[in-house]
Amino acid sequence: EGIRQHDAEIAAIIANPETPTFKNAIEPLEFSGMLLTQVNLIFSSLTEAETNDELQAIAKEISPKLTEHYDNISLNGELFARIKTVYENRDKENLDTEQMKVLENHYKDFVRAGALLSEEDKATLREINKELAMLSIQYGDNALAESNAFELVIDNETDLAGLPEAVVTAADEAAARNKAGKWVFTLDAPSRIPFLQYADNRNLREKVYKAYINKADNDNEFDNKEIVSKMVNLRLKKANLLGFNTYADFALDDRMAKTDANVNDLINRVWTYAIPRAKEEVADMQKIIDAEGGGFKLAPWDWWYYAEKVRKAKYDLNEDELKPYFSLDNVREGAFMVANKLYGITITELKDMPVYHPDVRAFEVKDADGKHLAVFYTDYFPRAGKRAGAWMTSYKDQWIDKQTGENSRPHVSVVMNFTKPTENKPALLTFNEVET
């Protein structure tokens, strides 16, 4: 239905017999597809934060339809002609700053989407876009499936040596996977990172580390190598079609860096200072290995473990001892307090707000004068249906309709993967998690 409504709105813009202006071409384009945008925001956000087999199947069914739909708009010659007319006459339109920015964005977006290509090249671009969309979905599904499939099951308590009590307790509770009496570690960050940081068993650290870095690279049904190869080649082909030498050139063209030379220059300047410092850290860790009679060179799976030992030796700093001071609730309330002091906004929990998972909490954000600003969701803990990492997303956009005065307030969510609290212990954050 969203696609049908959007098609009708685009058709009305094209059919308008009047000379194209910002008012009759750009403004209706800006507000077209509202239902489709709303549905797609919710659906795509859920497939990242709480997916399942049914949602993944729907994504694969709808992705080519959505890709075709948006290509039908961005590659429509009649529609682009109207946009181009307004763009070329923009100095005569008496536009304000916001309107000029909207016009420029639409024109550039259409050009970058292939509006200036020949019909033959447009057809080629359509196929590339469709295939890239499907490959991207499969890539994500494979990575999630591979991550969920890994379990390090420990049944010998001596293999838990070095792990703090809270980490062991969390692993014991993870044994609800029909492995009572054993300890289970996964590739989720709250399980993986503490294990690499504290576990004395070097062989098990190596196993966890390699499972993580080789995720979807194990020559099985979830392997992504062929998908990556296809995506790289398709992106290059797309970039070449649009007049760029590389996909990097295309991707950076509308970003602040502009060129890959600027990106490489920044990286090299950072490396000038970062590499010597990293070498110093490696030397510090190697000294501890040698002093303990380890008889091996520092490997990637040793980094977190010996970095923790260096902290203790050099600074008498034990991150695990500091975690009780950084409970999740206290950190969140601290962030809310800072927002209040800086901007005057208040953030209050909405106990009865519908959410997509019991772990999710909702808050109302109000301005200093008590006016409603937004709804803010927090989703903190890992689960089988959630992608790895941390990100911000929205379930409803912010916009103001200058014609009707309607002021749509956003529904925004932050999604993370922190250690889930147990029945008797709150969620306690590491330095990195507090920073996130």
GROMACS .gro file of C-alpha atoms in nm:
model
  436
    1GLU     CA    1   0.000   0.000   0.000
    2GLY     CA    2   0.288   0.233   0.076
    3ILE     CA    3   0.437   0.169  -0.268
    4ARG     CA    4   0.097   0.224  -0.433
    5GLN     CA    5   0.047   0.557  -0.257
    6HIS     CA    6   0.400   0.669  -0.339
    7ASP     CA    7   0.356   0.581  -0.707
    8ALA     CA    8   0.037   0.786  -0.720
    9GLU     CA    9   0.206   1.086  -0.558
   10ILE     CA   10   0.496   1.074  -0.804
   11ALA     CA   11   0.256   1.038  -1.098
   12ALA     CA   12   0.070   1.352  -0.981
   13ILE     CA   13   0.394   1.553  -0.973
   14ILE     CA   14   0.480   1.445  -1.327
   15ALA     CA   15   0.129   1.509  -1.459
   16ASN     CA   16   0.115   1.868  -1.330
   17PRO     CA   17   0.085   2.085  -1.646
   18GLU     CA   18   0.229   2.395  -1.477
   19THR     CA   19   0.590   2.506  -1.514
   20PRO     CA   20   0.794   2.322  -1.251
   21THR     CA   21   0.859   2.521  -0.933
   22PHE     CA   22   0.976   2.439  -0.584
   23LYS     CA   23   0.613   2.455  -0.469
   24ASN     CA   24   0.465   2.214  -0.725
   25ALA     CA   25   0.759   1.979  -0.779
   26ILE     CA   26   1.011   1.967  -0.495
   27GLU     CA   27   0.779   2.018  -0.200
   28PRO     CA   28   0.537   1.739  -0.297
   29LEU     CA   29   0.836   1.516  -0.375
   30GLU     CA   30   0.978   1.589  -0.028
   31PHE     CA   31   0.654   1.480   0.140
   32SER     CA   32   0.581   1.184  -0.087
   33GLY     CA   33   0.602   0.825   0.029
   34MET     CA   34   0.529   0.899   0.394
   35LEU     CA   35   0.348   0.571   0.463
   36LEU     CA   36   0.619   0.370   0.288
   37THR     CA   37   0.890   0.551   0.482
   38GLN     CA   38   0.710   0.485   0.812
   39VAL     CA   39   0.660   0.115   0.744
   40ASN     CA   40   1.012   0.071   0.612
   41LEU     CA   41   1.166   0.249   0.913
   42ILE     CA   42   0.993   0.015   1.154
   43PHE     CA   43   1.054  -0.300   0.953
   44SER     CA   44   1.423  -0.236   0.883
   45SER     CA   45   1.488  -0.136   1.245
   46LEU     CA   46   1.325  -0.455   1.372
   47THR     CA   47   1.523  -0.676   1.135
   48GLU     CA   48   1.837  -0.532   1.295
   49ALA     CA   49   1.728  -0.542   1.659
   50GLU     CA   50   1.482  -0.833   1.685
   51THR     CA   51   1.479  -1.041   1.370
   52ASN     CA   52   1.356  -1.396   1.319
   53ASP     CA   53   1.306  -1.642   1.034
   54GLU     CA   54   0.974  -1.485   0.933
   55LEU     CA   55   1.112  -1.129   0.918
   56GLN     CA   56   1.421  -1.246   0.728
   57ALA     CA   57   1.199  -1.419   0.473
   58ILE     CA   58   0.989  -1.105   0.431
   59ALA     CA   59   1.305  -0.896   0.388
   60LYS     CA   60   1.422  -1.119   0.103
   61GLU     CA   61   1.079  -1.099  -0.060
   62ILE     CA   62   1.033  -0.724  -0.029
   63SER     CA   63   1.391  -0.608  -0.094
   64PRO     CA   64   1.382  -0.644  -0.475
   65LYS     CA   65   1.038  -0.479  -0.482
   66LEU     CA   66   1.161  -0.181  -0.280
   67THR     CA   67   1.477  -0.152  -0.488
   68GLU     CA   68   1.272  -0.156  -0.809
   69HIS     CA   69   1.029   0.099  -0.665
   70TYR     CA   70   1.295   0.351  -0.568
   71ASP     CA   71   1.480   0.298  -0.897
   72ASN     CA   72   1.154   0.369  -1.080
   73ILE     CA   73   1.152   0.708  -0.910
   74SER     CA   74   1.520   0.804  -0.926
   75LEU     CA   75   1.556   0.690  -1.289
   76ASN     CA   76   1.230   0.850  -1.411
   77GLY     CA   77   1.328   1.092  -1.688
   78GLU     CA   78   1.009   1.301  -1.669
   79LEU     CA   79   1.037   1.349  -1.294
   80PHE     CA   80   1.406   1.437  -1.314
   81ALA     CA   81   1.335   1.688  -1.591
   82ARG     CA   82   1.103   1.878  -1.356
   83ILE     CA   83   1.360   1.866  -1.074
   84LYS     CA   84   1.633   1.980  -1.312
   85THR     CA   85   1.423   2.274  -1.431
   86VAL     CA   86   1.370   2.394  -1.074
   87TYR     CA   87   1.738   2.342  -0.995
   88GLU     CA   88   1.854   2.542  -1.297
   89ASN     CA   89   1.614   2.825  -1.209
   90ARG     CA   90   1.682   2.815  -0.834
   91ASP     CA   91   1.811   3.173  -0.820
   92LYS     CA   92   1.470   3.295  -0.942
   93GLU     CA   93   1.271   3.100  -0.680
   94ASN     CA   94   1.349   3.321  -0.379
   95LEU     CA   95   1.411   3.011  -0.165
   96ASP     CA   96   1.513   3.022   0.198
   97THR     CA   97   1.818   2.832   0.324
   98GLU     CA   98   1.625   2.514   0.410
   99GLN     CA   99   1.443   2.505   0.077
  100MET     CA  100   1.766   2.556  -0.116
  101LYS     CA  101   1.928   2.271   0.073
  102VAL     CA  102   1.632   2.041   0.004
  103LEU     CA  103   1.643   2.127  -0.367
  104GLU     CA  104   2.018   2.069  -0.392
  105ASN     CA  105   1.991   1.738  -0.207
  106HIS     CA  106   1.718   1.607  -0.434
  107TYR     CA  107   1.902   1.710  -0.750
  108LYS     CA  108   2.232   1.557  -0.637
  109ASP     CA  109   2.060   1.242  -0.512
  110PHE     CA  110   1.896   1.187  -0.850
  111VAL     CA  111   2.224   1.244  -1.034
  112ARG     CA  112   2.408   1.004  -0.802
  113ALA     CA  113   2.128   0.751  -0.851
  114GLY     CA  114   2.181   0.753  -1.229
  115ALA     CA  115   1.929   1.006  -1.363
  116LEU     CA  116   2.176   1.127  -1.629
  117LEU     CA  117   2.254   0.778  -1.762
  118SER     CA  118   2.136   0.638  -2.095
  119GLU     CA  119   1.839   0.404  -2.088
  120GLU     CA  120   2.070   0.108  -2.148
  121ASP     CA  121   2.292   0.203  -1.856
  122LYS     CA  122   1.988   0.268  -1.637
  123ALA     CA  123   1.873  -0.089  -1.703
  124THR     CA  124   2.217  -0.217  -1.604
  125LEU     CA  125   2.214  -0.006  -1.288
  126ARG     CA  126   1.874  -0.143  -1.190
  127GLU     CA  127   2.006  -0.499  -1.198
  128ILE     CA  128   2.315  -0.401  -0.999
  129ASN     CA  129   2.107  -0.230  -0.731
  130LYS     CA  130   1.871  -0.524  -0.704
  131GLU     CA  131   2.152  -0.775  -0.668
  132LEU     CA  132   2.341  -0.561  -0.417
  133ALA     CA  133   2.032  -0.527  -0.199
  134MET     CA  134   1.982  -0.904  -0.186
  135LEU     CA  135   2.352  -0.971  -0.121
  136SER     CA  136   2.354  -0.722   0.165
  137ILE     CA  137   2.062  -0.899   0.333
  138GLN     CA  138   2.224  -1.240   0.292
  139TYR     CA  139   2.556  -1.107   0.425
  140GLY     CA  140   2.391  -0.985   0.745
  141ASP     CA  141   2.186  -1.301   0.790
  142ASN     CA  142   2.497  -1.516   0.751
  143ALA     CA  143   2.697  -1.314   1.003
  144LEU     CA  144   2.414  -1.333   1.258
  145ALA     CA  145   2.363  -1.707   1.206
  146GLU     CA  146   2.734  -1.780   1.239
  147SER     CA  147   2.756  -1.570   1.554
  148ASN     CA  148   2.456  -1.744   1.710
  149ALA     CA  149   2.593  -2.086   1.620
  150PHE     CA  150   2.916  -2.051   1.817
  151GLU     CA  151   2.936  -2.174   2.176
  152LEU     CA  152   3.240  -2.229   2.392
  153VAL     CA  153   3.113  -2.482   2.644
  154ILE     CA  154   3.330  -2.527   2.953
  155ASP     CA  155   3.267  -2.820   3.184
  156ASN     CA  156   3.598  -2.806   3.374
  157GLU     CA  157   3.598  -2.535   3.639
  158THR     CA  158   3.976  -2.496   3.616
  159ASP     CA  159   3.929  -2.351   3.265
  160LEU     CA  160   3.752  -2.056   3.428
  161ALA     CA  161   4.070  -1.946   3.606
  162GLY     CA  162   4.121  -1.569   3.597
  163LEU     CA  163   3.761  -1.484   3.517
  164PRO     CA  164   3.584  -1.247   3.758
  165GLU     CA  165   3.288  -1.385   3.949
  166ALA     CA  166   3.039  -1.174   3.752
  167VAL     CA  167   3.166  -1.314   3.420
  168VAL     CA  168   3.143  -1.672   3.549
  169THR     CA  169   2.791  -1.606   3.681
  170ALA     CA  170   2.679  -1.469   3.346
  171ALA     CA  171   2.825  -1.773   3.167
  172ASP     CA  172   2.652  -2.004   3.412
  173GLU     CA  173   2.319  -1.839   3.338
  174ALA     CA  174   2.387  -1.871   2.967
  175ALA     CA  175   2.383  -2.246   3.031
  176ALA     CA  176   2.008  -2.222   3.012
  177ARG     CA  177   2.077  -2.348   2.658
  178ASN     CA  178   2.013  -2.701   2.790
  179LYS     CA  179   2.366  -2.723   2.928
  180ALA     CA  180   2.300  -2.715   3.301
  181GLY     CA  181   2.608  -2.744   3.517
  182LYS     CA  182   2.834  -2.605   3.245
  183TRP     CA  183   2.948  -2.259   3.144
  184VAL     CA  184   2.874  -2.115   2.800
  185PHE     CA  185   3.058  -1.829   2.630
  186THR     CA  186   2.941  -1.676   2.303
  187LEU     CA  187   3.062  -1.422   2.047
  188ASP     CA  188   2.840  -1.149   2.193
  189ALA     CA  189   3.062  -0.866   2.316
  190PRO     CA  190   2.961  -0.895   2.686
  191SER     CA  191   3.067  -1.260   2.678
  192ARG     CA  192   3.360  -1.251   2.432
  193ILE     CA  193   3.552  -0.946   2.554
  194PRO     CA  194   3.567  -1.033   2.928
  195PHE     CA  195   3.677  -1.385   2.835
  196LEU     CA  196   3.962  -1.250   2.623
  197GLN     CA  197   4.046  -0.997   2.892
  198TYR     CA  198   4.062  -1.227   3.195
  199ALA     CA  199   4.072  -1.599   3.104
  200ASP     CA  200   4.408  -1.758   3.192
  201ASN     CA  201   4.357  -2.043   2.944
  202ARG     CA  202   4.542  -1.917   2.635
  203ASN     CA  203   4.417  -2.194   2.405
  204LEU     CA  204   4.056  -2.109   2.484
  205ARG     CA  205   4.123  -1.739   2.431
  206GLU     CA  206   4.261  -1.824   2.089
  207LYS     CA  207   3.953  -2.031   2.010
  208VAL     CA  208   3.714  -1.748   2.100
  209TYR     CA  209   3.920  -1.485   1.917
  210LYS     CA  210   3.951  -1.686   1.596
  211ALA     CA  211   3.583  -1.775   1.601
  212TYR     CA  212   3.505  -1.404   1.614
  213ILE     CA  213   3.742  -1.280   1.343
  214ASN     CA  214   3.659  -1.573   1.115
  215LYS     CA  215   3.284  -1.526   1.148
  216ALA     CA  216   3.115  -1.615   0.818
  217ASP     CA  217   3.454  -1.719   0.676
  218ASN     CA  218   3.451  -2.091   0.750
  219ASP     CA  219   3.361  -2.246   0.413
  220ASN     CA  220   3.019  -2.352   0.537
  221GLU     CA  221   2.660  -2.257   0.454
  222PHE     CA  222   2.709  -1.917   0.619
  223ASP     CA  223   3.032  -1.827   0.439
  224ASN     CA  224   3.039  -1.470   0.308
  225LYS     CA  225   3.352  -1.473   0.090
  226GLU     CA  226   3.167  -1.517  -0.238
  227ILE     CA  227   2.910  -1.258  -0.133
  228VAL     CA  228   3.184  -1.007  -0.051
  229SER     CA  229   3.353  -1.071  -0.385
  230LYS     CA  230   3.029  -1.014  -0.571
  231MET     CA  231   2.951  -0.697  -0.377
  232VAL     CA  232   3.295  -0.549  -0.437
  233ASN     CA  233   3.273  -0.611  -0.810
  234LEU     CA  234   2.916  -0.485  -0.837
  235ARG     CA  235   3.003  -0.169  -0.646
  236LEU     CA  236   3.295  -0.107  -0.880
  237LYS     CA  237   3.072  -0.161  -1.182
  238LYS     CA  238   2.815   0.079  -1.039
  239ALA     CA  239   3.079   0.343  -0.968
  240ASN     CA  240   3.218   0.314  -1.321
  241LEU     CA  241   2.868   0.349  -1.469
  242LEU     CA  242   2.822   0.672  -1.274
  243GLY     CA  243   3.155   0.814  -1.393
  244PHE     CA  244   3.384   0.729  -1.100
  245ASN     CA  245   3.707   0.532  -1.114
  246THR     CA  246   3.645   0.346  -0.789
  247TYR     CA  247   3.361   0.288  -0.546
  248ALA     CA  248   3.561   0.487  -0.290
  249ASP     CA  249   3.548   0.788  -0.525
  250PHE     CA  250   3.171   0.747  -0.556
  251ALA     CA  251   3.110   0.699  -0.184
  252LEU     CA  252   3.328   0.995  -0.082
  253ASP     CA  253   3.205   1.237  -0.348
  254ASP     CA  254   2.927   1.380  -0.128
  255ARG     CA  255   3.114   1.348   0.201
  256MET     CA  256   3.350   1.585   0.377
  257ALA     CA  257   3.665   1.387   0.287
  258LYS     CA  258   3.578   1.404  -0.086
  259THR     CA  259   3.869   1.186  -0.205
  260ASP     CA  260   4.045   0.868  -0.098
  261ALA     CA  261   4.371   1.068  -0.098
  262ASN     CA  262   4.233   1.282   0.185
  263VAL     CA  263   4.124   0.970   0.373
  264ASN     CA  264   4.465   0.808   0.337
  265ASP     CA  265   4.636   1.130   0.443
  266LEU     CA  266   4.432   1.140   0.763
  267ILE     CA  267   4.501   0.771   0.835
  268ASN     CA  268   4.874   0.818   0.777
  269ARG     CA  269   4.884   1.119   1.008
  270VAL     CA  270   4.708   0.918   1.280
  271TRP     CA  271   4.941   0.622   1.224
  272THR     CA  272   5.245   0.848   1.267
  273TYR     CA  273   5.157   0.874   1.635
  274ALA     CA  274   4.954   0.556   1.686
  275ILE     CA  275   5.206   0.299   1.562
  276PRO     CA  276   5.494   0.400   1.795
  277ARG     CA  277   5.252   0.400   2.088
  278ALA     CA  278   5.117   0.059   1.990
  279LYS     CA  279   5.472  -0.076   1.973
  280GLU     CA  280   5.535   0.055   2.323
  281GLU     CA  281   5.225  -0.124   2.447
  282VAL     CA  282   5.334  -0.447   2.277
  283ALA     CA  283   5.676  -0.418   2.443
  284ASP     CA  284   5.515  -0.370   2.785
  285MET     CA  285   5.299  -0.677   2.737
  286GLN     CA  286   5.584  -0.888   2.602
  287LYS     CA  287   5.789  -0.805   2.913
  288ILE     CA  288   5.517  -0.956   3.131
  289ILE     CA  289   5.496  -1.266   2.911
  290ASP     CA  290   5.873  -1.313   2.934
  291ALA     CA  291   5.881  -1.247   3.309
  292GLU     CA  292   5.616  -1.516   3.357
  293GLY     CA  293   5.820  -1.759   3.148
  294GLY     CA  294   5.553  -1.770   2.877
  295GLY     CA  295   5.795  -1.856   2.598
  296PHE     CA  296   5.579  -1.709   2.321
  297LYS     CA  297   5.532  -1.385   2.130
  298LEU     CA  298   5.226  -1.174   2.193
  299ALA     CA  299   4.941  -1.282   1.964
  300PRO     CA  300   4.611  -1.105   1.888
  301TRP     CA  301   4.419  -1.323   2.136
  302ASP     CA  302   4.663  -1.219   2.408
  303TRP     CA  303   4.614  -0.845   2.367
  304TRP     CA  304   4.317  -0.786   2.604
  305TYR     CA  305   4.458  -1.028   2.863
  306TYR     CA  306   4.802  -0.873   2.890
  307ALA     CA  307   4.676  -0.516   2.848
  308GLU     CA  308   4.479  -0.579   3.167
  309LYS     CA  309   4.797  -0.705   3.339
  310VAL     CA  310   4.986  -0.394   3.226
  311ARG     CA  311   4.712  -0.173   3.373
  312LYS     CA  312   4.742  -0.350   3.704
  313ALA     CA  313   5.123  -0.344   3.705
  314LYS     CA  314   5.166   0.018   3.591
  315TYR     CA  315   4.866   0.192   3.738
  316ASP     CA  316   4.725  -0.049   3.998
  317LEU     CA  317   4.404  -0.024   3.796
  318ASN     CA  318   4.163  -0.317   3.789
  319GLU     CA  319   3.875  -0.245   3.555
  320ASP     CA  320   3.659  -0.515   3.712
  321GLU     CA  321   3.687  -0.345   4.052
  322LEU     CA  322   3.563  -0.018   3.901
  323LYS     CA  323   3.257  -0.168   3.732
  324PRO     CA  324   3.035  -0.150   4.044
  325TYR     CA  325   3.064   0.229   4.019
  326PHE     CA  326   2.928   0.221   3.664
  327SER     CA  327   2.594   0.047   3.688
  328LEU     CA  328   2.394   0.083   3.369
  329ASP     CA  329   2.108   0.267   3.539
  330ASN     CA  330   2.346   0.515   3.704
  331VAL     CA  331   2.531   0.584   3.379
  332ARG     CA  332   2.206   0.639   3.191
  333GLU     CA  333   2.067   0.870   3.460
  334GLY     CA  334   2.398   1.057   3.457
  335ALA     CA  335   2.367   1.111   3.082
  336PHE     CA  336   2.007   1.229   3.128
  337MET     CA  337   2.121   1.470   3.401
  338VAL     CA  338   2.390   1.617   3.176
  339ALA     CA  339   2.133   1.662   2.896
  340ASN     CA  340   1.907   1.842   3.141
  341LYS     CA  341   2.182   2.075   3.263
  342LEU     CA  342   2.304   2.152   2.910
  343TYR     CA  343   1.974   2.185   2.726
  344GLY     CA  344   1.701   2.197   2.991
  345ILE     CA  345   1.533   1.883   2.855
  346THR     CA  346   1.378   1.622   3.084
  347ILE     CA  347   1.365   1.249   3.014
  348THR     CA  348   1.101   1.042   3.194
  349GLU     CA  349   1.033   0.671   3.159
  350LEU     CA  350   0.705   0.564   2.995
  351LYS     CA  351   0.608   0.249   3.182
  352ASP     CA  352   0.308   0.159   2.962
  353MET     CA  353   0.465   0.233   2.621
  354PRO     CA  354   0.443  -0.064   2.380
  355VAL     CA  355   0.787  -0.202   2.296
  356TYR     CA  356   0.911  -0.479   2.066
  357HIS     CA  357   1.097  -0.676   2.337
  358PRO     CA  358   1.077  -0.692   2.719
  359ASP     CA  359   1.436  -0.562   2.745
  360VAL     CA  360   1.343  -0.237   2.568
  361ARG     CA  361   1.257   0.069   2.775
  362ALA     CA  362   1.085   0.384   2.651
  363PHE     CA  363   1.124   0.744   2.769
  364GLU     CA  364   0.949   1.070   2.689
  365VAL     CA  365   1.175   1.366   2.613
  366LYS     CA  366   1.036   1.711   2.694
  367ASP     CA  367   1.176   2.058   2.629
  368ALA     CA  368   1.258   2.301   2.908
  369ASP     CA  369   0.904   2.441   2.884
  370GLY     CA  370   0.750   2.094   2.921
  371LYS     CA  371   0.667   2.056   2.550
  372HIS     CA  372   0.688   1.703   2.404
  373LEU     CA  373   1.003   1.658   2.192
  374ALA     CA  374   1.044   1.286   2.124
  375VAL     CA  375   1.019   0.928   2.240
  376PHE     CA  376   1.352   0.765   2.321
  377TYR     CA  377   1.398   0.387   2.337
  378THR     CA  378   1.690   0.198   2.493
  379ASP     CA  379   1.771  -0.161   2.394
  380TYR     CA  380   2.083  -0.273   2.578
  381PHE     CA  381   2.131  -0.648   2.586
  382PRO     CA  382   2.235  -0.915   2.332
  383ARG     CA  383   1.997  -1.184   2.208
  384ALA     CA  384   1.970  -1.423   1.916
  385GLY     CA  385   1.765  -1.185   1.701
  386LYS     CA  386   1.991  -0.881   1.741
  387ARG     CA  387   2.287  -0.787   1.522
  388ALA     CA  388   2.624  -0.732   1.688
  389GLY     CA  389   2.751  -0.383   1.766
  390ALA     CA  390   2.588  -0.059   1.876
  391TRP     CA  391   2.385   0.184   1.670
  392MET     CA  392   2.117   0.450   1.668
  393THR     CA  393   1.798   0.410   1.467
  394SER     CA  394   1.457   0.570   1.441
  395TYR     CA  395   1.105   0.430   1.423
  396LYS     CA  396   0.948   0.762   1.329
  397ASP     CA  397   1.104   1.061   1.156
  398GLN     CA  398   1.098   1.425   1.256
  399TRP     CA  399   0.948   1.667   1.008
  400ILE     CA  400   0.732   1.981   0.988
  401ASP     CA  401   0.472   2.033   0.716
  402LYS     CA  402   0.490   2.405   0.635
  403GLN     CA  403   0.148   2.389   0.470
  404THR     CA  404  -0.049   2.230   0.753
  405GLY     CA  405   0.181   2.312   1.043
  406GLU     CA  406   0.189   1.946   1.147
  407ASN     CA  407   0.495   1.881   1.364
  408SER     CA  408   0.594   1.514   1.363
  409ARG     CA  409   0.814   1.428   1.658
  410PRO     CA  410   1.072   1.150   1.627
  411HIS     CA  411   1.083   0.809   1.794
  412VAL     CA  412   1.454   0.733   1.833
  413SER     CA  413   1.626   0.421   1.964
  414VAL     CA  414   1.978   0.334   2.076
  415VAL     CA  415   2.064  -0.034   2.039
  416MET     CA  416   2.364  -0.183   2.217
  417ASN     CA  417   2.500  -0.513   2.346
  418PHE     CA  418   2.588  -0.476   2.715
  419THR     CA  419   2.616  -0.748   2.977
  420LYS     CA  420   2.266  -0.840   3.087
  421PRO     CA  421   2.198  -0.807   3.461
  422THR     CA  422   2.130  -1.116   3.669
  423GLU     CA  423   1.855  -1.152   3.923
  424ASN     CA  424   2.076  -1.030   4.206
  425LYS     CA  425   2.320  -0.803   4.022
  426PRO     CA  426   2.264  -0.492   3.811
  427ALA     CA  427   2.423  -0.445   3.471
  428LEU     CA  428   2.775  -0.311   3.529
  429LEU     CA  429   2.959  -0.135   3.250
  430THR     CA  430   3.322  -0.136   3.137
  431PHE     CA  431   3.505   0.182   3.038
  432ASN     CA  432   3.430   0.115   2.671
  433GLU     CA  433   3.061   0.059   2.741
  434VAL     CA  434   3.036   0.380   2.946
  435GLU     CA  435   3.194   0.567   2.655
  436THR     CA  436   2.947   0.408   2.412
   0.00000   0.00000   0.00000
